[in-house]
XYZ file of C-alpha atoms in Angstrom:
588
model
C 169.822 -23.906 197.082
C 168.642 -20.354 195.416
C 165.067 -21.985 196.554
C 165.719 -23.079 200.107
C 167.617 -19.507 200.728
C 163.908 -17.957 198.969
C 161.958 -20.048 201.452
C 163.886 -18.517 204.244
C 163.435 -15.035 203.202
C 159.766 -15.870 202.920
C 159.290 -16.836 205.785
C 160.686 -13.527 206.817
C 158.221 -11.475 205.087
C 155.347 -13.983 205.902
C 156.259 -13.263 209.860
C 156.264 -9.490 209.320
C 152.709 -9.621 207.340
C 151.234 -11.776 209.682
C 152.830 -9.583 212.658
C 151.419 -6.163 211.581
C 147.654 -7.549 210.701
C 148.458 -8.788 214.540
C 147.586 -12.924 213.190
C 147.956 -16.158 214.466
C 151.773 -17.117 212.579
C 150.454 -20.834 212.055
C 146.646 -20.151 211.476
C 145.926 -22.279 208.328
C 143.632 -19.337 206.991
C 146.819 -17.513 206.604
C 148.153 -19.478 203.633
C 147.519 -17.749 201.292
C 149.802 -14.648 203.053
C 153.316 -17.282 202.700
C 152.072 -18.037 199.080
C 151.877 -14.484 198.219
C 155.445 -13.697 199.944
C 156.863 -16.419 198.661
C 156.153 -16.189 194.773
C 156.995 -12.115 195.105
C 159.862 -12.768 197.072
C 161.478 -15.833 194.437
C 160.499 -13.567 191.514
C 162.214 -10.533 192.653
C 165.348 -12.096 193.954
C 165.797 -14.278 190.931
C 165.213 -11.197 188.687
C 167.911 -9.037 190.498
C 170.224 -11.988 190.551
C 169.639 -12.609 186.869
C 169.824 -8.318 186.358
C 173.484 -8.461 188.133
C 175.119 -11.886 186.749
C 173.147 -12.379 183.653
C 171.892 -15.834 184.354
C 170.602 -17.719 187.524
C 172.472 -21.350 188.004
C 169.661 -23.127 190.323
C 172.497 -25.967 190.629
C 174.150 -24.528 193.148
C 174.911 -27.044 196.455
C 175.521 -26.578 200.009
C 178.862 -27.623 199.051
C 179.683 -24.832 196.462
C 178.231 -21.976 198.967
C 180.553 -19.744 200.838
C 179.692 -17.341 204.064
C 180.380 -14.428 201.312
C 177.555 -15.801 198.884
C 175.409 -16.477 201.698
C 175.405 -13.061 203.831
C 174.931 -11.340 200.509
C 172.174 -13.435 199.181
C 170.314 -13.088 202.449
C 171.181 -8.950 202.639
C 169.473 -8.697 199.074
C 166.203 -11.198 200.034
C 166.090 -8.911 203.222
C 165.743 -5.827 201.362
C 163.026 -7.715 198.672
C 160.912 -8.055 201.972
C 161.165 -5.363 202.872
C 160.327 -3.721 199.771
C 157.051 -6.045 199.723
C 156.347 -5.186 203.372
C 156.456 -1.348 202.058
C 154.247 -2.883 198.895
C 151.647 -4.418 200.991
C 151.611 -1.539 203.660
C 150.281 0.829 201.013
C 147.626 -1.529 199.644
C 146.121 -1.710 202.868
C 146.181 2.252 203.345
C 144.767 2.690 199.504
C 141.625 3.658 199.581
C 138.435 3.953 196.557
C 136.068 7.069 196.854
C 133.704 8.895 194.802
C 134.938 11.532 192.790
C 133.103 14.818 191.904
C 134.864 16.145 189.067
C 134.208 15.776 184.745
C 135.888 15.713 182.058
C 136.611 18.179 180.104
C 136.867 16.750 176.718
C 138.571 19.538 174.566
C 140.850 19.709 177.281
C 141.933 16.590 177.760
C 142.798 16.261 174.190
C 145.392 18.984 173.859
C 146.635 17.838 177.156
C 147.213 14.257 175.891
C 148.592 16.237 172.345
C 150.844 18.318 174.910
C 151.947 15.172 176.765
C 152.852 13.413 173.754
C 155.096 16.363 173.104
C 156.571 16.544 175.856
C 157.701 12.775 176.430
C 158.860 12.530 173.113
C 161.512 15.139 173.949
C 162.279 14.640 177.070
C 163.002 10.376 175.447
C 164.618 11.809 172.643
C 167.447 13.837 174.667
C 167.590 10.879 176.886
C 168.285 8.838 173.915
C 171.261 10.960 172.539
C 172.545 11.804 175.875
C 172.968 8.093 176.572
C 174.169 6.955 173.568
C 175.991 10.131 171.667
C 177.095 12.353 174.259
C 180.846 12.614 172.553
C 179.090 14.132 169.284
C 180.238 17.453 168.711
C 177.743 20.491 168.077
C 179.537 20.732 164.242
C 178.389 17.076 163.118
C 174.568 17.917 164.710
C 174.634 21.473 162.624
C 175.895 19.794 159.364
C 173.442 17.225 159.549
C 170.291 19.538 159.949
C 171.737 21.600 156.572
C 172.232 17.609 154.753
C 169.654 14.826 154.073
C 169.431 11.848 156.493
C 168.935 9.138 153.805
C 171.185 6.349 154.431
C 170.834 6.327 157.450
C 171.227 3.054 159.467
C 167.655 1.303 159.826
C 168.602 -0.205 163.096
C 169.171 2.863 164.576
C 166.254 4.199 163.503
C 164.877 1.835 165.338
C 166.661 1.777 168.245
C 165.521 4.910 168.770
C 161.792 4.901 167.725
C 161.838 1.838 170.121
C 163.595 4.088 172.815
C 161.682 7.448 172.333
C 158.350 6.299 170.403
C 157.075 3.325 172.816
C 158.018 4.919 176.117
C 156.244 8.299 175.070
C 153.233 6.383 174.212
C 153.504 4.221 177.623
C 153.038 7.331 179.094
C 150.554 8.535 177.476
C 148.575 5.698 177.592
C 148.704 5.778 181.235
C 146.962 9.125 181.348
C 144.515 7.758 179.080
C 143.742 5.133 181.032
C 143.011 6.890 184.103
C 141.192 9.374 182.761
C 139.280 6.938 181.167
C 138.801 4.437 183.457
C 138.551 6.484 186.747
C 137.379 9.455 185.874
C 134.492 8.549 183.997
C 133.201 6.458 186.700
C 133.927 8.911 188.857
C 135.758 7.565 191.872
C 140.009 7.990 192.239
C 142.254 6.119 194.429
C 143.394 7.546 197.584
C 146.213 6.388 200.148
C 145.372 7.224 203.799
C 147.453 7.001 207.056
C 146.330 8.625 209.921
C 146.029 12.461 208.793
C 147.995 11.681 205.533
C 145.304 12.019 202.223
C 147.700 11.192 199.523
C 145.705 11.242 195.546
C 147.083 8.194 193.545
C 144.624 8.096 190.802
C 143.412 10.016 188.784
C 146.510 12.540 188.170
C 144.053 14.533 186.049
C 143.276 16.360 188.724
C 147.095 17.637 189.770
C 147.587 18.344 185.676
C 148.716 22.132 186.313
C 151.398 20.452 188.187
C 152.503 17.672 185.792
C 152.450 20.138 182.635
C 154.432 22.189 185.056
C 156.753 19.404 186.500
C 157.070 17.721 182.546
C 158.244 21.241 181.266
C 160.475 22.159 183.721
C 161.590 18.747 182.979
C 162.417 18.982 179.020
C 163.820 22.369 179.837
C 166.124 20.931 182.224
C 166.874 18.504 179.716
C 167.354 21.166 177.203
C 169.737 22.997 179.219
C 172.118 19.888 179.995
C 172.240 19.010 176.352
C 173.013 22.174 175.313
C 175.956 22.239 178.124
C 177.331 18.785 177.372
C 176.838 19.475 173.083
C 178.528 22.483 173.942
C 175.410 24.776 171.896
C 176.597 27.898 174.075
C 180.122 27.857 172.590
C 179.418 26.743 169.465
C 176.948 29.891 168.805
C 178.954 32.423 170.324
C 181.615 31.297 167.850
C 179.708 31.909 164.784
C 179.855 35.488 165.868
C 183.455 35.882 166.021
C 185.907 36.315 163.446
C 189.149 34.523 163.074
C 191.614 34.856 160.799
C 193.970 31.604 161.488
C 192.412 29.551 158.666
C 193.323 32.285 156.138
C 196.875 32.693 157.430
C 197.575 28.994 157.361
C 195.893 27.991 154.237
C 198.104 26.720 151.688
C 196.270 26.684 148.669
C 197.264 23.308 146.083
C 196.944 25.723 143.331
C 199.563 27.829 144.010
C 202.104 24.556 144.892
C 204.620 22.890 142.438
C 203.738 19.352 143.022
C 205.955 17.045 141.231
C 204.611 13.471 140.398
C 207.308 10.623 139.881
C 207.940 9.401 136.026
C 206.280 6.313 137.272
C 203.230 7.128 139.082
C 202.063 4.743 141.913
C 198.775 3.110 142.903
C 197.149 4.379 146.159
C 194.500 1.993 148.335
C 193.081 4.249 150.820
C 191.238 2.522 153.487
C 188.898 4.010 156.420
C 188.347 2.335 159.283
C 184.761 3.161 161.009
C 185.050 4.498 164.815
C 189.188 3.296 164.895
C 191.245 4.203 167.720
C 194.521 3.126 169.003
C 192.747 2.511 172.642
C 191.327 -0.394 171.552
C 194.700 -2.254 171.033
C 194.243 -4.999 173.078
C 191.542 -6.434 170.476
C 193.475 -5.221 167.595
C 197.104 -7.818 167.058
C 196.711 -7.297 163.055
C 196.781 -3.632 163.082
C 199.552 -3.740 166.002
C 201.646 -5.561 163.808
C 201.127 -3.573 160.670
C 201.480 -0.286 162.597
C 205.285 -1.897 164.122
C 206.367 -3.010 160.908
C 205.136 0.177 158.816
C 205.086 3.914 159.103
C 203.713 5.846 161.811
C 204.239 8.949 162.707
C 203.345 8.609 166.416
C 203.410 5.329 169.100
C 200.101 7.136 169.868
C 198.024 7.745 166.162
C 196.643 11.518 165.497
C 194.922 13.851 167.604
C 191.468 14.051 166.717
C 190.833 17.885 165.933
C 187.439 19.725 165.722
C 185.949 19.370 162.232
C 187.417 16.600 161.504
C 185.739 14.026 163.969
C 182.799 12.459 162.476
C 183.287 10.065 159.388
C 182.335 12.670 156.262
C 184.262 15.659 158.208
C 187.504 13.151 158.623
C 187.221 11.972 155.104
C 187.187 15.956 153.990
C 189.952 16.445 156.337
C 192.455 13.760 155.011
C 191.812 14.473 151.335
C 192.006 18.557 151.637
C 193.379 19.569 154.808
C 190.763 21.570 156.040
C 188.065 20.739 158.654
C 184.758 20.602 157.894
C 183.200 23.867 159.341
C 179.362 24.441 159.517
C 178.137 27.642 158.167
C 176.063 29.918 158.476
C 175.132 29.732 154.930
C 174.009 26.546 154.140
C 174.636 26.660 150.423
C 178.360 25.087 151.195
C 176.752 22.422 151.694
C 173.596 21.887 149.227
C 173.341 18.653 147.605
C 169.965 20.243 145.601
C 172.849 22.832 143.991
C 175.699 19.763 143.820
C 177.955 22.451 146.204
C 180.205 20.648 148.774
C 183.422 22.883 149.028
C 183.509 23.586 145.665
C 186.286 25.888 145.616
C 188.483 22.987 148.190
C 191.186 21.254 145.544
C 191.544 17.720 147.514
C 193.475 14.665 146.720
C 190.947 13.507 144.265
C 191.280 16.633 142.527
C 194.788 15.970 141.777
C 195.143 12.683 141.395
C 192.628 13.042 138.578
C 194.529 15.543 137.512
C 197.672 13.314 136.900
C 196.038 10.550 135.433
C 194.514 8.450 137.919
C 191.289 6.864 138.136
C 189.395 7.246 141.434
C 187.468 5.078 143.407
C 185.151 4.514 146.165
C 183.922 1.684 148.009
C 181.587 1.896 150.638
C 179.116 -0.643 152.470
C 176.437 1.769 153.404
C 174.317 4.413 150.621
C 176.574 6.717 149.671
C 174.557 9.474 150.009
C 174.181 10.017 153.541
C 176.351 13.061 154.730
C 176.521 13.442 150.874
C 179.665 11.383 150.548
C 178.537 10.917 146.812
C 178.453 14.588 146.884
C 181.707 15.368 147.687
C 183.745 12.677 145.921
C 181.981 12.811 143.010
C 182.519 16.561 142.562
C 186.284 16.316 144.182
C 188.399 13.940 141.599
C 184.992 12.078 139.844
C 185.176 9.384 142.007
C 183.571 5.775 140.483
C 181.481 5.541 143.534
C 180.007 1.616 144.648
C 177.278 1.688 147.835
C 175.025 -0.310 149.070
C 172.493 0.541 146.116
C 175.402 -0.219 143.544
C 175.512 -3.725 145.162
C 171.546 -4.836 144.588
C 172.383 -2.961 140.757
C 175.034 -5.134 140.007
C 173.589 -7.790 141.069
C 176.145 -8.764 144.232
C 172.970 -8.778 146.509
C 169.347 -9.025 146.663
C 167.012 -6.351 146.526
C 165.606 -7.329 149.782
C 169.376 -7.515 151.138
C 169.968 -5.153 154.276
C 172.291 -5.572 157.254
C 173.591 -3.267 159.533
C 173.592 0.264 157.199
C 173.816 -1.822 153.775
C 176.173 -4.850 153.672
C 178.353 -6.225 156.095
C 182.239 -5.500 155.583
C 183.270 -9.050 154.686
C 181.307 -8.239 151.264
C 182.955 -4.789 151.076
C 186.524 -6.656 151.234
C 185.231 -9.436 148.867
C 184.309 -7.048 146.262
C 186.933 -4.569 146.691
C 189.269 -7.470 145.999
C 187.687 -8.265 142.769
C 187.529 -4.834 141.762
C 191.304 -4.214 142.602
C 191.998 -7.490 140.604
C 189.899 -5.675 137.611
C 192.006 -2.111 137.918
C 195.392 -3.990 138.014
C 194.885 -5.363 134.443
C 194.246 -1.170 133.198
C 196.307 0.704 132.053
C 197.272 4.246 134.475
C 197.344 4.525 137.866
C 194.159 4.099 140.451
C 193.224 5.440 143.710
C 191.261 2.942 145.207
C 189.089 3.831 148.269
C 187.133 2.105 150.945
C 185.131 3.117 153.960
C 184.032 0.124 156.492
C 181.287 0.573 158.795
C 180.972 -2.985 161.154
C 182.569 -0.550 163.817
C 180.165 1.987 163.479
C 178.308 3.370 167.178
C 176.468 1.442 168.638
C 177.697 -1.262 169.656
C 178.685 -2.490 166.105
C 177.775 -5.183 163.702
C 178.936 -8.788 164.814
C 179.236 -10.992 162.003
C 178.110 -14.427 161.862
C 181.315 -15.680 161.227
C 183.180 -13.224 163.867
C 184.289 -15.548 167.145
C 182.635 -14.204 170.471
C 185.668 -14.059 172.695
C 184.752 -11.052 175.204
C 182.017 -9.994 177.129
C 181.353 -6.889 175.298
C 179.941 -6.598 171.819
C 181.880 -4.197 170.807
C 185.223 -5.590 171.844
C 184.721 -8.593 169.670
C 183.406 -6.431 166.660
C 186.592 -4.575 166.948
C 188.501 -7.911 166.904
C 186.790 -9.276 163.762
C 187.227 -6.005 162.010
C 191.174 -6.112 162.960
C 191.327 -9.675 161.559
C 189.483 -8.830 157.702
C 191.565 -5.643 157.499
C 194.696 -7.919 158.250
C 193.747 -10.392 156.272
C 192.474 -8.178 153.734
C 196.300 -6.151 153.600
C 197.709 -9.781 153.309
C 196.122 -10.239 150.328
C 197.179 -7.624 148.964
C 200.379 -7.821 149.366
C 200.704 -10.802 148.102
C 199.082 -9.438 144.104
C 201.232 -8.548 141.376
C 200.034 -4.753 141.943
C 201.762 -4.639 145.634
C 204.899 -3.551 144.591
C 203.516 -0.817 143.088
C 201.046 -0.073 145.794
C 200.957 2.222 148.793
C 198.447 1.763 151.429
C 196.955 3.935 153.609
C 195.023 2.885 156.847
C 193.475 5.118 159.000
C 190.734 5.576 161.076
C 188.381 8.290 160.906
C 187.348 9.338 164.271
C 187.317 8.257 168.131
C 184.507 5.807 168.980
C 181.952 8.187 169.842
C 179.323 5.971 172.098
C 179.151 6.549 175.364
C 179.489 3.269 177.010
C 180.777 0.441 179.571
C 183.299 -1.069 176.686
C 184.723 2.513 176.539
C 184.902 2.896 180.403
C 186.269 -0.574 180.970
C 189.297 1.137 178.512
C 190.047 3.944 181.035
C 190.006 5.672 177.635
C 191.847 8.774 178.455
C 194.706 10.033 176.113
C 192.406 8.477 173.220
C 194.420 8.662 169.527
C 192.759 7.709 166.345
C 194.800 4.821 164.303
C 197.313 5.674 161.300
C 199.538 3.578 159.268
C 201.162 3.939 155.763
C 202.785 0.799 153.893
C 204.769 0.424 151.405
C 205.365 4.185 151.114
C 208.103 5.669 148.714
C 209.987 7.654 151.755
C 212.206 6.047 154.555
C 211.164 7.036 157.842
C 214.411 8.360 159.592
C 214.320 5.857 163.159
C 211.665 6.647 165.470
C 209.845 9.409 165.450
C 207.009 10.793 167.401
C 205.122 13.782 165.627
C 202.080 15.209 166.936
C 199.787 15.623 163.905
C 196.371 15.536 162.690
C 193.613 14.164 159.894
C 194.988 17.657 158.217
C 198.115 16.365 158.146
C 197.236 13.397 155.846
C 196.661 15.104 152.710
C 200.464 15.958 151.925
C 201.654 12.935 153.537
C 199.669 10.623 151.458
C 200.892 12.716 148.567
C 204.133 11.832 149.631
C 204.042 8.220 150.187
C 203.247 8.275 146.358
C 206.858 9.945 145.798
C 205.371 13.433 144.819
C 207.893 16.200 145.693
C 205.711 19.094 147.454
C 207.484 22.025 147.375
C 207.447 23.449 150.848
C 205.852 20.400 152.350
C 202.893 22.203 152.959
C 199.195 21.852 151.865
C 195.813 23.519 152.973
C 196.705 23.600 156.663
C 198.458 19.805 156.097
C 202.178 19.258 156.688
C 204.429 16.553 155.170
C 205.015 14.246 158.428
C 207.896 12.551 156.026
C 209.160 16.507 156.118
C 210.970 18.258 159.109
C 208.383 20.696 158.677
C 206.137 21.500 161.734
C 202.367 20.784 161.967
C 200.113 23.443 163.069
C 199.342 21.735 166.745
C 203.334 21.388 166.775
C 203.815 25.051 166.103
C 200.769 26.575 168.040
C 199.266 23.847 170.434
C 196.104 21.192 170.277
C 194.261 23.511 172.322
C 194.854 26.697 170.715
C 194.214 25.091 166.872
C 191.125 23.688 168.304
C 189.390 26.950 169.197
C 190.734 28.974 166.606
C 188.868 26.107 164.372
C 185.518 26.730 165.978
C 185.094 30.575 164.997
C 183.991 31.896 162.061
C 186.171 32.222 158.941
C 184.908 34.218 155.727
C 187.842 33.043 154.361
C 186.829 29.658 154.593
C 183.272 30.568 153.646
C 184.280 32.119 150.249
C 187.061 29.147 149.560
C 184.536 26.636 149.989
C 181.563 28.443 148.044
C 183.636 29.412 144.893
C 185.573 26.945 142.137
């Protein structure tokens, strides 16, 4: 049917060509004119239909077709013959002439050096723009001051294939007709009546395409800069605020009280976890309904504390991470990450208790290592840790490491290992399956929805459930508190996001088996800050005041900061610059 419907439309264009070169419509020498429209027409419509439905079904009957599939099959083969009409109407106005002008050799190789330039930026903006347009300015300044090891290999790729090969497509083009044209000197020219239209070579217009590609990347430059929000960000590093200072409770200065019998703490981070994505989720639903949470809703992501190492900083020491001017807060050369920040680590270690930290991907990117290392000597286990031990391969690597059904596997024989030790553990892990973009699918992960991303999300909701049911059912449990949270909003931009209508976006919280009794429903509006003393409570230590670093106790009746002064008004007062926070995060 698809085929009779092409024949039509061919016949279409074939009546137009033959029309306008004013031919017999059945001359015999004209058959090569209805091959040529009908092979472009059938491979044009086919590869729009297969663009817009994702497959073409040629077994479609005259019995199966309705008037709606018919008037807009026909409307789209009209417009393809059109198009070609438009196609061939040019060809016969394109004309070959001699061309006076030479090459200038030295030139032409800083303008194909320039080009390269050029195209790489203007790709490489494209690139972020489409795929991380939610990143915040603070997570692009902290990674320029940190290494980028670790990083993901496929999105390396992803974007070498996105930025590198276009920019050399490009440039290759210029080559070519430089090459090819030039050298022989002749250049392609379209003529109509008093119109003398250039096609080939472009040399010759180069003032203008240096010109147009730089106005270009500075367009470019501008509208990332607008939608990172540069302008803001480096107007704030010039101004002064004092709220971190006047909010800061400092650990050290706190009367924390552990119980006689201390309990163990599994801390669990879920890559990218929001409460929008609910309808893929019926594991976490159910924990969240029969656990604690603080909110229907989960925590509002705040500034410095939404990207995975600044959440992870935020939950263990109630600050945000803040970039600074002064890089050394950050040197992993020097071993400084917020030296002078006492986190949960810190005092768990403190009181006894044995940290440690799981994670799928190498620890050291963001200098996660780093940080937990220096805050509460963390035992840390990555993706190199894996191939050491033995668990994988050296030539292992999926995703950013190992997939998370290993993480879970091992963290359950490591748990199994701590539970027959003597003194408490903190026990941490950090998935990544979930991670931007688009996720890793599992081989064994069903493929229920038409997005990726949805049915990551639902194979990541079923190993955490699955993963909490085993625990629970240990020896250990009773013992236990859990703590599952996500770390940040799913930053991609994409279609799975925008089929969510993902306004009012929350990031997902739950605490089991804590020591305090929630008091009925409640709905706080709270933080990543707000984790530190909460988690501290769940574990039955008294805080006296309920307060620490600019963390409440949600178990408390105390207030949180964006319940006393406003999301909005927290949020900038976060952005400026804080000498306070500076020297606290500097100095031991």
């Amino acid at each position: 049917m698809y085929i009779f419907l092409t024949i039509i439309s061919s016949i279409l264009t074939y009546a137009f060509i033959v029309k306008y070169e004013k031919k017999s419509f059945f001359d015999k020498k004209n058959i090569y004119l209805f091959l040529f429209s009908y092979f472009v027409t059938t491979t044009i419509n086919h590869l729009i239909i297969y663009i817009i439905l994702g497959n073409i079904n040629l077994n479609v009957t005259m019995l199966s077709l309705t008037p709606s599939f018919i008037v807009k099959y026909n409307l789209m083969t009209v417009v393809t013959s059109l198009f070609i009409l438009v196609c061939y109407f040019i060809y016969k106005h394109v004309h070959i002439t001699k061309n006076k002008y030479n090459i200038n050799k030295r030139g032409y190789l800083f303008t194909n050096i320039y080009y390269s330039i050029i195209f790489f930026m203007i790709f490489a903006i494209f690139f972020f723009l489409q795929y991380y347009s939610n990143v915040p300015a603070e997570q692009l300044m902290f990674h320029l001051q940190t290494p980028l090891e670790g990083t993901a290999t496929s999105i390396i790729f992803n974007f070498l294939l996105k930025t590198l090969i276009p920019t050399l497509i490009c440039v290759f083009i210029l080559y070519f007709q430089i090459k090819y044209f030039e050298n022989k000197k002749i250049k392609i020219v379209f003529a109509f009546k008093k119109l003398n239209i250039t096609i080939l070579p472009i040399f010759y217009c180069k003032k203008k395409i240096k010109l147009g590609a730089l106005i270009t990347l500075l367009v470019l430059i501008i509208y990332a800069f607008y939608n990172y929000d540069i302008f803001s960000f480096v107007r704030n590093q010039f101004e002064e605020s004092s709220f971190i200072e006047d909010e800061y409770i400092n650990p050290n200065d706190v009367e924390l009280t552990f119980p006689e019998e201390k309990r163990n703490l599994i801390y669990i981070y879920l890559e990218s976890m929001e409460t929008k994505f609910s309808d893929y989720t019926p594991y976490l639903n159910d924990i969240s309904l029969n656990n604690d949470r603080f909110s229907s809703n989960g925590f509002y992501e705040l500034v410095g504390a939404d990207w995975t190492i600044a959440s992870m900083v935020a939950q263990t020491s109630g600050l945000p991470l803040k970039f600074s001017v002064d890089s050394s807060s950050y040197n992993v050369n020097n071993n400084s990450f917020l030296n002078g920040v006492v986190t949960l680590g810190n005092i768990l270690e403190d009181n006894g208790y044995n940290n440690y930290l799981y994670i799928g991907s190498d620890a050291a990117f963001a200098g996660r290592d780093l940080y937990f290392s220096i805050h509460g000597d963390y035992e840390v286990f990555d993706y190199y840790s894996a191939i050491e031990e033995e668990y994988i391969d050296d030539d292992y690597y999926v995703w950013w490491g190992y997939e998370d059904k290993k993480l879970y596997e091992y963290a359950k024989d490591k748990l199994l290992e701590l539970a027959d030790e003597d003194g408490p553990f903190n026990f941490t892990l950090l998935t990544v399956d979930t991670h931007p973009t688009d996720g890793y699918l599992d081989e064994t992960c069903e493929n229920n929805y038409s997005y990726q991303y949805a049915n990551v999300v639902s194979c990541a909701d079923k190993m955490v459930g699955e993963f909490i049911e085993w625990i629970q059912k240990q020896d250990f449990y009773d013992n236990t508190t859990i703590v599952i949270s996500g770390d940040h909003l799913y930053m991609e931009s994409s279609s799975f996001i925008n089929s969510l209508n993902a306004s009012d976006r929350y990031v997902y919280n739950t605490i089991i088996n804590s020591t305090q009794k929630l008091s009925g429903s409640i709905e706080r509006k709270y933080t990543a800050l707000d984790l530190f003393p909460t988690t501290l409570a769940s574990l039955g230590v008294e805080i006296d005041g309920n307060r620490l670093g600019l963390g409440v106790n949600l178990y408390s009746n105390e207030k949180t900061i964006i319940e006393r002064y406003g999301f909005d008004y927290v949020n900038e007062k976060l952005k400026k610059k804080s000498t306070f926070y500076q020297d606290l995060s500097l100095y031991s």
